[in-house]
Short mmCIF file of C-alpha atoms and ligand atoms in Angstrom, two decimals:
data_model
loop_
_atom_site.label_atom_id
_atom_site.label_comp_id
_atom_site.label_asym_id
_atom_site.label_seq_id
_atom_site.Cartn_x
_atom_site.Cartn_y
_atom_site.Cartn_z
CA MET B 217 87.04 -64.21 66.43
CA ASP B 218 86.27 -62.55 63.06
CA TYR B 219 87.91 -63.20 59.68
CA ILE B 220 90.28 -60.20 59.86
CA LYS B 221 91.59 -61.17 63.30
CA ALA B 222 92.00 -64.80 62.27
CA LYS B 223 93.94 -63.79 59.15
CA LYS B 224 96.31 -61.61 61.17
CA LEU B 225 96.88 -64.34 63.73
CA LEU B 226 97.54 -66.96 61.07
CA GLU B 227 99.94 -64.68 59.20
CA LYS B 228 101.95 -64.26 62.40
CA TYR B 229 102.46 -68.02 62.59
CA GLY B 230 102.71 -68.76 58.84
CA GLN B 231 99.42 -70.72 58.83
CA GLN B 232 97.31 -68.60 56.41
CA HIS B 233 96.47 -71.69 54.36
CA LEU B 234 93.83 -72.58 56.99
CA LEU B 235 91.62 -69.89 55.40
CA ARG B 236 92.21 -71.14 51.86
CA TYR B 237 88.66 -72.47 51.38
CA TYR B 238 86.91 -69.72 53.38
CA GLY B 239 85.15 -68.34 50.27
CA GLU B 240 83.51 -71.73 49.58
CA LEU B 241 82.15 -72.30 53.09
CA SER B 242 78.61 -71.92 54.43
CA ASP B 243 78.02 -69.44 57.27
CA GLY B 244 77.95 -72.31 59.80
CA GLU B 245 81.22 -73.76 58.51
CA ARG B 246 82.89 -70.35 58.57
CA ALA B 247 81.86 -69.89 62.20
CA GLU B 248 83.17 -73.36 63.04
CA LEU B 249 86.51 -72.68 61.38
CA LEU B 250 86.99 -69.30 63.09
CA SER B 251 86.09 -70.80 66.44
CA ALA B 252 88.60 -73.65 65.96
CA ILE B 253 91.32 -71.17 65.00
CA SER B 254 90.61 -69.10 68.10
CA GLU B 255 91.13 -72.16 70.30
CA ILE B 256 94.47 -73.28 68.89
CA ASP B 257 97.52 -72.42 70.96
CA PHE B 258 99.82 -71.52 68.06
CA SER B 259 102.75 -70.82 70.37
CA ILE B 260 103.29 -74.56 70.86
CA LEU B 261 104.36 -74.84 67.22
CA SER B 262 107.49 -72.79 67.85
CA CYS B 263 108.03 -74.34 71.32
CA ALA B 264 107.85 -77.80 69.76
CA ALA B 265 110.34 -76.88 67.06
CA ALA B 266 112.76 -75.60 69.73
CA ASP B 267 112.20 -78.66 71.97
CA GLY B 268 112.85 -80.94 69.01
CA LYS B 269 116.32 -79.41 68.56
CA LYS B 270 117.36 -79.84 72.21
CA GLY B 271 117.97 -83.58 72.00
CA VAL B 272 118.86 -85.86 74.87
CA GLY B 273 121.37 -84.99 77.64
CA LYS B 274 124.30 -87.11 78.86
CA LEU B 275 123.08 -90.63 79.59
CA SER B 276 124.27 -93.25 82.05
CA PRO B 277 122.65 -96.57 83.06
CA ALA B 278 120.10 -96.70 85.91
CA ASP B 279 119.51 -99.50 88.41
CA ALA B 280 116.18 -101.13 89.10
CA MET B 281 114.99 -103.28 91.99
CA PRO B 282 115.63 -106.79 90.70
CA LEU B 283 113.05 -109.60 90.75
CA GLU B 284 115.07 -111.48 93.39
CA GLU B 285 114.80 -108.65 95.91
CA THR B 286 111.06 -108.35 95.33
CA ALA B 287 110.68 -112.09 95.87
CA GLU B 288 112.62 -111.90 99.16
CA ARG B 289 110.69 -108.89 100.47
CA PHE B 290 107.33 -109.86 98.97
CA LYS B 291 105.35 -109.93 102.24
CA GLU B 292 106.81 -106.67 103.50
CA PHE B 293 105.95 -104.91 100.22
CA TYR B 294 102.52 -106.51 99.89
CA ASP B 295 101.48 -105.55 103.43
CA ALA B 296 102.62 -101.94 102.99
CA GLY B 297 100.83 -101.68 99.63
CA ILE B 298 97.54 -103.28 100.61
CA ASN B 299 97.44 -101.17 103.73
CA ALA B 300 97.77 -97.98 101.64
CA ILE B 301 94.93 -99.18 99.38
CA LYS B 302 92.73 -100.05 102.37
CA ARG B 303 93.27 -96.51 103.69
CA GLY B 304 92.17 -95.06 100.33
CA LYS B 305 95.57 -93.48 99.65
CA VAL B 306 95.96 -94.85 96.13
CA ALA B 307 93.93 -94.24 92.96
CA ALA B 308 94.43 -95.42 89.40
CA VAL B 309 94.59 -93.30 86.26
CA LEU B 310 93.93 -94.97 82.92
CA LEU B 311 95.45 -93.16 79.94
CA ALA B 312 92.90 -93.86 77.24
CA GLY B 313 93.07 -90.68 75.18
CA GLY B 314 95.30 -92.05 72.41
CA GLN B 315 94.00 -92.70 68.91
CA GLY B 316 95.64 -96.08 68.42
CA THR B 317 96.40 -95.29 64.79
CA ARG B 318 98.63 -98.36 64.44
CA LEU B 319 95.82 -100.70 65.48
CA GLY B 320 93.64 -98.85 63.02
CA ILE B 321 90.17 -99.43 64.49
CA ASP B 322 87.50 -96.76 64.42
CA ALA B 323 86.67 -97.04 68.12
CA PRO B 324 88.44 -96.42 71.43
CA LYS B 325 91.30 -98.91 71.71
CA GLY B 326 90.08 -100.29 75.04
CA THR B 327 86.85 -101.47 73.40
CA PHE B 328 88.75 -103.79 71.06
CA ASN B 329 87.70 -107.42 71.44
CA ILE B 330 90.78 -109.47 72.31
CA GLY B 331 88.64 -112.56 72.96
CA ILE B 332 88.44 -115.46 70.52
CA GLU B 333 85.45 -117.54 71.57
CA ARG B 334 83.96 -114.94 73.85
CA GLU B 335 83.78 -111.13 73.98
CA LEU B 336 86.65 -109.80 76.04
CA SER B 337 87.57 -106.18 75.54
CA ILE B 338 90.92 -104.71 76.51
CA PHE B 339 89.11 -102.62 79.12
CA ALA B 340 87.50 -105.79 80.52
CA CYS B 341 90.90 -107.51 80.82
CA GLN B 342 92.37 -104.63 82.74
CA MET B 343 89.32 -104.07 84.93
CA ALA B 344 89.34 -107.73 85.98
CA ASN B 345 92.83 -107.20 87.42
CA LEU B 346 91.84 -104.03 89.25
CA LEU B 347 88.70 -105.69 90.60
CA GLN B 348 90.79 -108.49 92.05
CA VAL B 349 92.89 -105.99 94.03
CA ALA B 350 89.78 -104.13 95.22
CA GLU B 351 88.27 -107.38 96.46
CA SER B 352 91.44 -108.40 98.31
CA ALA B 353 91.75 -104.97 99.93
CA GLY B 354 88.04 -104.61 100.70
CA GLU B 355 88.35 -101.10 99.27
CA TYR B 356 87.74 -99.93 95.69
CA PRO B 357 90.48 -97.53 94.59
CA TYR B 358 89.16 -94.59 92.55
CA LEU B 359 89.76 -94.98 88.83
CA PHE B 360 90.14 -91.82 86.73
CA VAL B 361 89.89 -92.49 83.01
CA MET B 362 91.49 -89.94 80.70
CA THR B 363 89.79 -89.78 77.31
CA SER B 364 90.08 -87.35 74.40
CA THR B 365 87.50 -85.28 72.54
CA VAL B 366 87.69 -87.95 69.83
CA ASN B 367 86.68 -90.92 72.01
CA ASP B 368 85.15 -89.58 75.23
CA GLY B 369 81.47 -90.36 74.54
CA ARG B 370 82.14 -93.85 73.20
CA THR B 371 84.42 -94.72 76.12
CA ARG B 372 81.91 -93.65 78.77
CA GLU B 373 79.15 -95.48 76.93
CA PHE B 374 81.19 -98.67 76.74
CA PHE B 375 81.87 -98.69 80.48
CA LYS B 376 78.18 -98.09 81.15
CA GLN B 377 76.98 -100.77 78.71
CA ASN B 378 79.32 -103.24 80.39
CA GLY B 379 78.09 -102.48 83.89
CA TYR B 380 81.45 -100.90 84.75
CA PHE B 381 82.90 -104.40 84.56
CA GLY B 382 81.58 -105.25 88.01
CA TYR B 383 83.46 -102.36 89.60
CA ARG B 384 81.83 -99.74 91.84
CA SER B 385 80.56 -97.22 89.30
CA ASP B 386 80.77 -94.35 91.80
CA ARG B 387 84.50 -94.96 91.94
CA ILE B 388 85.02 -94.52 88.17
CA HIS B 389 85.30 -91.00 86.77
CA PHE B 390 86.15 -89.75 83.31
CA TYR B 391 87.93 -86.61 82.17
CA VAL B 392 89.00 -85.28 78.79
CA GLN B 393 92.55 -84.35 77.79
CA ARG B 394 93.45 -81.39 75.58
CA THR B 395 94.18 -81.39 71.87
CA ALA B 396 96.94 -79.96 69.69
CA PRO B 397 97.08 -79.43 65.92
CA ALA B 398 98.68 -82.01 63.64
CA VAL B 399 101.18 -80.61 61.15
CA SER B 400 102.62 -81.63 57.80
CA ARG B 401 106.33 -82.34 57.47
CA ASP B 402 106.88 -78.66 56.65
CA GLY B 403 105.10 -77.48 59.80
CA LYS B 404 101.75 -76.50 58.29
CA ILE B 405 98.61 -77.36 60.27
CA LEU B 406 96.52 -79.86 58.30
CA LEU B 407 92.82 -79.54 57.53
CA GLU B 408 90.60 -82.60 57.90
CA GLU B 409 87.70 -80.75 56.27
CA LYS B 410 87.78 -77.42 54.46
CA TYR B 411 86.49 -75.82 57.66
CA LYS B 412 88.21 -78.02 60.24
CA PRO B 413 91.88 -78.10 61.28
CA VAL B 414 93.16 -81.52 62.39
CA LEU B 415 93.18 -81.44 66.18
CA THR B 416 94.44 -84.58 67.88
CA PRO B 417 94.99 -85.60 71.52
CA ASN B 418 98.11 -83.77 72.74
CA GLY B 419 99.94 -86.79 74.14
CA ASN B 420 99.74 -88.50 77.51
CA GLY B 421 102.05 -86.06 79.34
CA GLY B 422 99.29 -83.67 80.37
CA TRP B 423 97.31 -86.30 82.29
CA TYR B 424 97.82 -84.70 85.70
CA THR B 425 97.13 -81.09 84.68
CA SER B 426 94.00 -82.17 82.82
CA LEU B 427 92.89 -84.26 85.82
CA LYS B 428 93.42 -81.40 88.25
CA ASN B 429 91.54 -78.97 86.01
CA SER B 430 88.56 -81.32 85.72
CA PRO B 431 86.00 -82.18 88.39
CA CYS B 432 88.20 -85.22 89.17
CA GLY B 433 90.70 -82.82 90.76
CA LYS B 434 88.20 -82.10 93.54
CA ILE B 435 87.55 -85.80 94.11
CA LEU B 436 91.28 -86.39 94.41
CA GLU B 437 91.57 -83.70 97.09
CA ARG B 438 88.42 -84.62 99.00
CA ALA B 439 89.36 -88.30 99.12
CA GLY B 440 92.88 -87.50 100.36
CA ILE B 441 94.53 -89.59 97.66
CA GLU B 442 98.33 -89.51 97.96
CA TRP B 443 99.48 -91.80 95.15
CA LEU B 444 98.37 -92.22 91.55
CA ASN B 445 99.01 -95.41 89.61
CA VAL B 446 99.08 -94.32 85.97
CA TYR B 447 98.81 -96.95 83.27
CA GLY B 448 98.31 -97.29 79.53
CA VAL B 449 95.36 -98.89 77.79
CA ASP B 450 97.44 -101.01 75.48
CA ASN B 451 98.80 -103.70 77.78
CA VAL B 452 96.32 -106.48 78.44
CA LEU B 453 98.40 -107.96 81.28
CA GLN B 454 98.60 -104.65 83.10
CA LYS B 455 98.48 -105.11 86.88
CA ILE B 456 96.77 -102.09 88.32
CA CYS B 457 97.22 -100.91 91.92
CA ASP B 458 99.54 -103.85 92.42
CA PRO B 459 100.08 -103.91 96.22
CA VAL B 460 103.66 -105.22 95.90
CA PHE B 461 104.66 -102.40 93.55
CA ILE B 462 102.94 -99.81 95.74
CA GLY B 463 104.57 -101.18 98.90
CA ALA B 464 108.05 -101.23 97.34
CA THR B 465 107.62 -97.61 96.26
CA LEU B 466 106.37 -96.40 99.64
CA LEU B 467 109.21 -98.12 101.46
CA SER B 468 111.79 -96.72 99.02
CA GLY B 469 110.96 -93.17 100.09
CA LEU B 470 111.08 -92.07 96.44
CA PRO B 471 108.39 -89.84 94.90
CA CYS B 472 107.70 -92.07 91.93
CA SER B 473 108.36 -95.45 90.44
CA GLY B 474 107.95 -97.27 87.17
CA LYS B 475 107.57 -100.92 86.30
CA VAL B 476 110.28 -102.12 83.95
CA VAL B 477 110.99 -105.30 82.01
CA ARG B 478 114.26 -106.51 80.53
CA LYS B 479 114.35 -105.56 76.87
CA VAL B 480 114.37 -108.49 74.47
CA SER B 481 116.56 -106.74 71.88
CA PRO B 482 118.30 -103.39 71.37
CA GLU B 483 115.61 -102.49 68.83
CA GLU B 484 112.60 -103.16 71.05
CA ARG B 485 110.29 -100.16 70.85
CA VAL B 486 110.00 -99.25 74.52
CA GLY B 487 111.25 -96.24 76.48
CA VAL B 488 114.37 -96.99 78.50
CA LEU B 489 114.94 -96.16 82.16
CA CYS B 490 118.33 -94.51 82.56
CA LYS B 491 119.94 -91.43 84.04
CA GLU B 492 120.03 -88.23 82.07
CA ASN B 493 122.56 -85.71 83.34
CA GLY B 494 122.69 -87.80 86.53
CA LEU B 495 118.91 -87.83 87.19
CA PRO B 496 116.53 -90.77 86.70
CA ALA B 497 114.85 -90.34 83.35
CA ILE B 498 113.18 -92.30 80.59
CA VAL B 499 114.32 -91.91 77.03
CA GLU B 500 111.97 -92.96 74.24
CA TYR B 501 113.25 -95.68 71.89
CA TYR B 502 113.36 -93.32 68.92
CA GLU B 503 115.50 -90.84 70.86
CA LEU B 504 118.00 -93.36 72.26
CA GLY B 505 121.23 -93.19 70.22
CA GLU B 506 122.75 -96.32 68.68
CA GLU B 507 125.81 -96.02 70.98
CA TYR B 508 123.52 -96.61 73.99
CA LYS B 509 120.94 -98.92 72.47
CA SER B 510 123.32 -101.74 71.63
CA LEU B 511 125.90 -101.25 74.38
CA LYS B 512 126.70 -104.59 76.10
CA ASP B 513 128.24 -105.37 79.49
CA ASN B 514 130.98 -107.98 80.10
CA SER B 515 128.46 -110.82 80.22
CA GLY B 516 126.90 -109.78 76.92
CA GLY B 517 123.71 -108.26 78.42
CA LEU B 518 122.34 -104.88 77.34
CA VAL B 519 123.60 -102.03 79.55
CA TYR B 520 120.45 -99.99 78.87
CA CYS B 521 118.24 -102.98 79.50
CA TYR B 522 115.22 -101.71 81.41
CA GLY B 523 112.22 -100.97 79.23
CA VAL B 524 109.19 -99.21 80.69
CA ILE B 525 105.67 -100.62 80.29
CA LEU B 526 103.64 -97.49 81.05
CA ASN B 527 102.79 -98.37 84.61
CA TYR B 528 103.95 -95.71 87.06
CA LEU B 529 103.23 -94.62 90.59
CA PHE B 530 103.37 -90.89 91.30
CA ASN B 531 103.25 -89.08 94.61
CA VAL B 532 100.52 -86.43 94.42
CA ALA B 533 102.24 -83.84 96.65
CA GLN B 534 105.32 -83.97 94.43
CA LEU B 535 103.20 -83.76 91.28
CA ASP B 536 101.63 -80.59 92.67
CA LYS B 537 105.08 -79.10 93.12
CA ILE B 538 106.19 -79.74 89.56
CA SER B 539 102.93 -79.43 87.64
CA GLN B 540 103.60 -75.81 86.64
CA LYS B 541 106.79 -76.78 84.84
CA PRO B 542 106.23 -77.11 81.10
CA LEU B 543 106.86 -80.47 79.47
CA PRO B 544 108.67 -80.53 76.14
CA TYR B 545 106.69 -81.33 73.00
CA HIS B 546 107.66 -84.29 70.86
CA PHE B 547 106.85 -84.81 67.21
CA ALA B 548 105.13 -88.20 66.84
CA GLU B 549 105.02 -89.39 63.23
CA LYS B 550 101.53 -90.67 62.38
CA LYS B 551 99.15 -91.35 59.52
CA VAL B 552 96.76 -88.41 59.29
CA SER B 553 94.05 -87.90 56.64
CA TYR B 554 93.89 -84.37 55.25
CA ILE B 555 92.47 -82.13 52.53
CA GLU B 556 94.70 -81.23 49.62
CA ASP B 557 93.49 -79.14 46.65
CA GLY B 558 89.98 -79.62 47.96
CA VAL B 559 90.17 -83.43 48.02
CA LYS B 560 90.50 -85.79 51.00
CA VAL B 561 93.79 -87.72 51.05
CA THR B 562 94.13 -90.88 53.18
CA PRO B 563 97.82 -91.77 53.40
CA GLU B 564 99.16 -95.33 53.44
CA SER B 565 102.13 -94.49 55.65
CA PRO B 566 102.95 -91.83 58.26
CA ASN B 567 102.78 -88.40 56.63
CA ALA B 568 102.41 -85.94 59.48
CA TYR B 569 103.37 -85.09 63.03
CA LYS B 570 101.15 -84.96 66.05
CA LEU B 571 102.45 -82.71 68.80
CA GLU B 572 102.61 -84.62 72.06
CA THR B 573 103.89 -84.22 75.58
CA LEU B 574 104.85 -87.48 77.26
CA THR B 575 104.45 -88.95 80.72
CA VAL B 576 108.05 -90.18 80.55
CA ASP B 577 109.19 -86.54 80.76
CA LEU B 578 107.53 -86.16 84.16
CA ILE B 579 109.98 -88.65 85.63
CA LYS B 580 112.95 -86.30 85.28
CA LEU B 581 111.03 -83.58 87.09
CA MET B 582 109.93 -85.82 89.96
CA GLY B 583 113.49 -85.90 91.35
CA GLY B 584 113.83 -89.64 91.97
CA CYS B 585 112.31 -92.80 90.55
CA LEU B 586 112.38 -96.43 91.63
CA GLY B 587 112.74 -98.79 88.69
CA PHE B 588 110.78 -101.90 89.64
CA GLU B 589 111.50 -104.98 87.56
CA VAL B 590 108.59 -107.28 86.73
CA GLU B 591 108.37 -110.53 84.82
CA ARG B 592 107.61 -109.55 81.26
CA ARG B 593 105.67 -112.67 80.31
CA LYS B 594 103.36 -112.09 83.26
CA GLU B 595 102.86 -108.34 83.01
CA PHE B 596 103.63 -107.10 79.53
CA ALA B 597 101.42 -107.91 76.58
CA PRO B 598 101.30 -104.75 74.46
CA VAL B 599 98.65 -104.33 71.77
CA LYS B 600 100.01 -101.80 69.32
CA ASN B 601 99.43 -103.46 65.93
CA MET B 602 96.88 -105.84 64.46
CA THR B 603 99.51 -108.47 63.54
CA GLY B 604 103.26 -109.02 63.98
CA THR B 605 105.26 -107.56 66.87
CA ASP B 606 103.32 -106.22 69.88
CA SER B 607 100.06 -107.17 68.27
CA VAL B 608 96.68 -108.68 68.93
CA ASP B 609 98.22 -112.08 68.09
CA THR B 610 101.15 -111.83 70.53
CA ALA B 611 98.92 -110.40 73.27
CA ARG B 612 96.41 -113.24 72.86
CA ALA B 613 99.19 -115.82 73.17
CA LEU B 614 100.42 -114.21 76.39
CA LEU B 615 96.91 -114.00 77.85
CA ILE B 616 96.42 -117.71 77.21
CA GLU B 617 99.83 -118.44 78.75
CA ASN B 618 98.62 -116.61 81.87
CA GLY B 619 95.47 -118.66 82.12
CA VAL B 620 93.00 -116.12 80.71
CA LYS B 621 90.17 -117.79 78.83
CA LEU B 622 89.71 -116.24 75.41
P1 LIG P 961 100.70 -94.61 72.26
O1 LIG P 961 102.01 -93.95 72.36
O2 LIG P 961 100.69 -96.04 71.87
O3 LIG P 961 99.81 -93.76 71.26
O4 LIG P 961 99.94 -94.42 73.64
P2 LIG P 961 98.39 -94.06 70.63
O5 LIG P 961 97.93 -92.75 70.07
O6 LIG P 961 97.44 -94.70 71.59
O7 LIG P 961 98.66 -95.16 69.50
P3 LIG P 961 99.34 -95.00 68.06
O8 LIG P 961 100.77 -94.61 68.31
O9 LIG P 961 98.59 -93.94 67.33
O10 LIG P 961 99.20 -96.35 67.44
C1 LIG P 961 100.38 -94.97 74.85
C2 LIG P 961 99.29 -94.74 75.88
O11 LIG P 961 99.07 -93.36 76.08
C3 LIG P 961 97.71 -93.05 75.83
C4 LIG P 961 97.20 -94.16 74.95
O12 LIG P 961 95.78 -94.25 75.04
C5 LIG P 961 97.94 -95.34 75.50
O13 LIG P 961 97.34 -95.81 76.69
N1 LIG P 961 97.63 -91.73 75.18
C6 LIG P 961 98.38 -91.47 74.08
C7 LIG P 961 96.78 -90.80 75.70
O14 LIG P 961 96.07 -91.05 76.70
N2 LIG P 961 96.71 -89.59 75.08
C8 LIG P 961 97.43 -89.28 73.99
O15 LIG P 961 97.33 -88.15 73.47
C9 LIG P 961 98.31 -90.24 73.48
#
């Protein structure tokens, strides 16, 4: 793309400021800027603005399979799940493309050392759980790791340096998610350098499309994988390819399922499983209205009580049917460094929006979802912040409680 074309395109979308420093740039920087502009999908800016105005539909509470039922049917579920793993029908997908801005480390979040007296990365914690399942099943489920352009190299390197955590390396494959521009509060794309727009990972919602469009898509087809267990990097108690969860889902006949825990308070920052316009859906904490958040039943418990922990099982055939449907964009408020009047500004608090699609929005499209309750102290230790709520400190305490040596 040349300067004239870029200028015209930017004028159309009100983003001419991206060329503000063009006169000061070297030839190489100019080429880099024009190439970046040519790769941005500007149409998502207006789509996102429209999506943002739509809001949430009519909500009603959703049921989940309670812990008691799982305990009663444990063997039935376990046998069905382990059998599916043995037959190679299940693979895992690790969503590791996020930037972990709240944790604030300059490395992929999974590489963070959660150990105290020994090195124990978040990746290592999670891989130990997956390895245990593989050993019990006598079959190593494929693991597809989604990274972003920001952390791909360092993530691959870390797995390699750590000998793939004892897992079969030919069963671990990486793929890179797409990016989207970050915008200021008035909708202007930010520059991180005079020649470089801020492009950040576009949320975890595109994990399946990105997987299918990468070489991993072929592996998925060739191996005849029917179910994908998708999980987030930031829960160090994450049980991956849990046979009981898989078995319960298969026997339910539903096309997807999600692990849920009982929320500890109305304000807890987790998405909530509910029904939206009559269909199973997950509403993010910042989009759940006060009238729902704090609603209590007769015994004083929260009506919208099931929080999701980013551990889902998706049927691949159903994903193929819905993968052409666009997911809405959300504006996620984040701290983003940017150039202003030629100088780099590093904000202290969130100043910008990243445009993200979310996995939770896939649930509505799947046409049925089993909520599967798990014990939160055994399966949910989120690492979002360095200290305080959902932090390194709280996660360490829960790991110790579960017998993990730190
Ligand atoms: P979060 O919503 O916590 O976002 O991600 P984040 O970017 O990692 O962290 P903050 O908000 O900046 O502190 C939940 C999960 O989704 C993945 C993350 O890696 C994490 O496992 N994710 C998030 C992606 O894979 N891609 C993204 O674009 C965003």
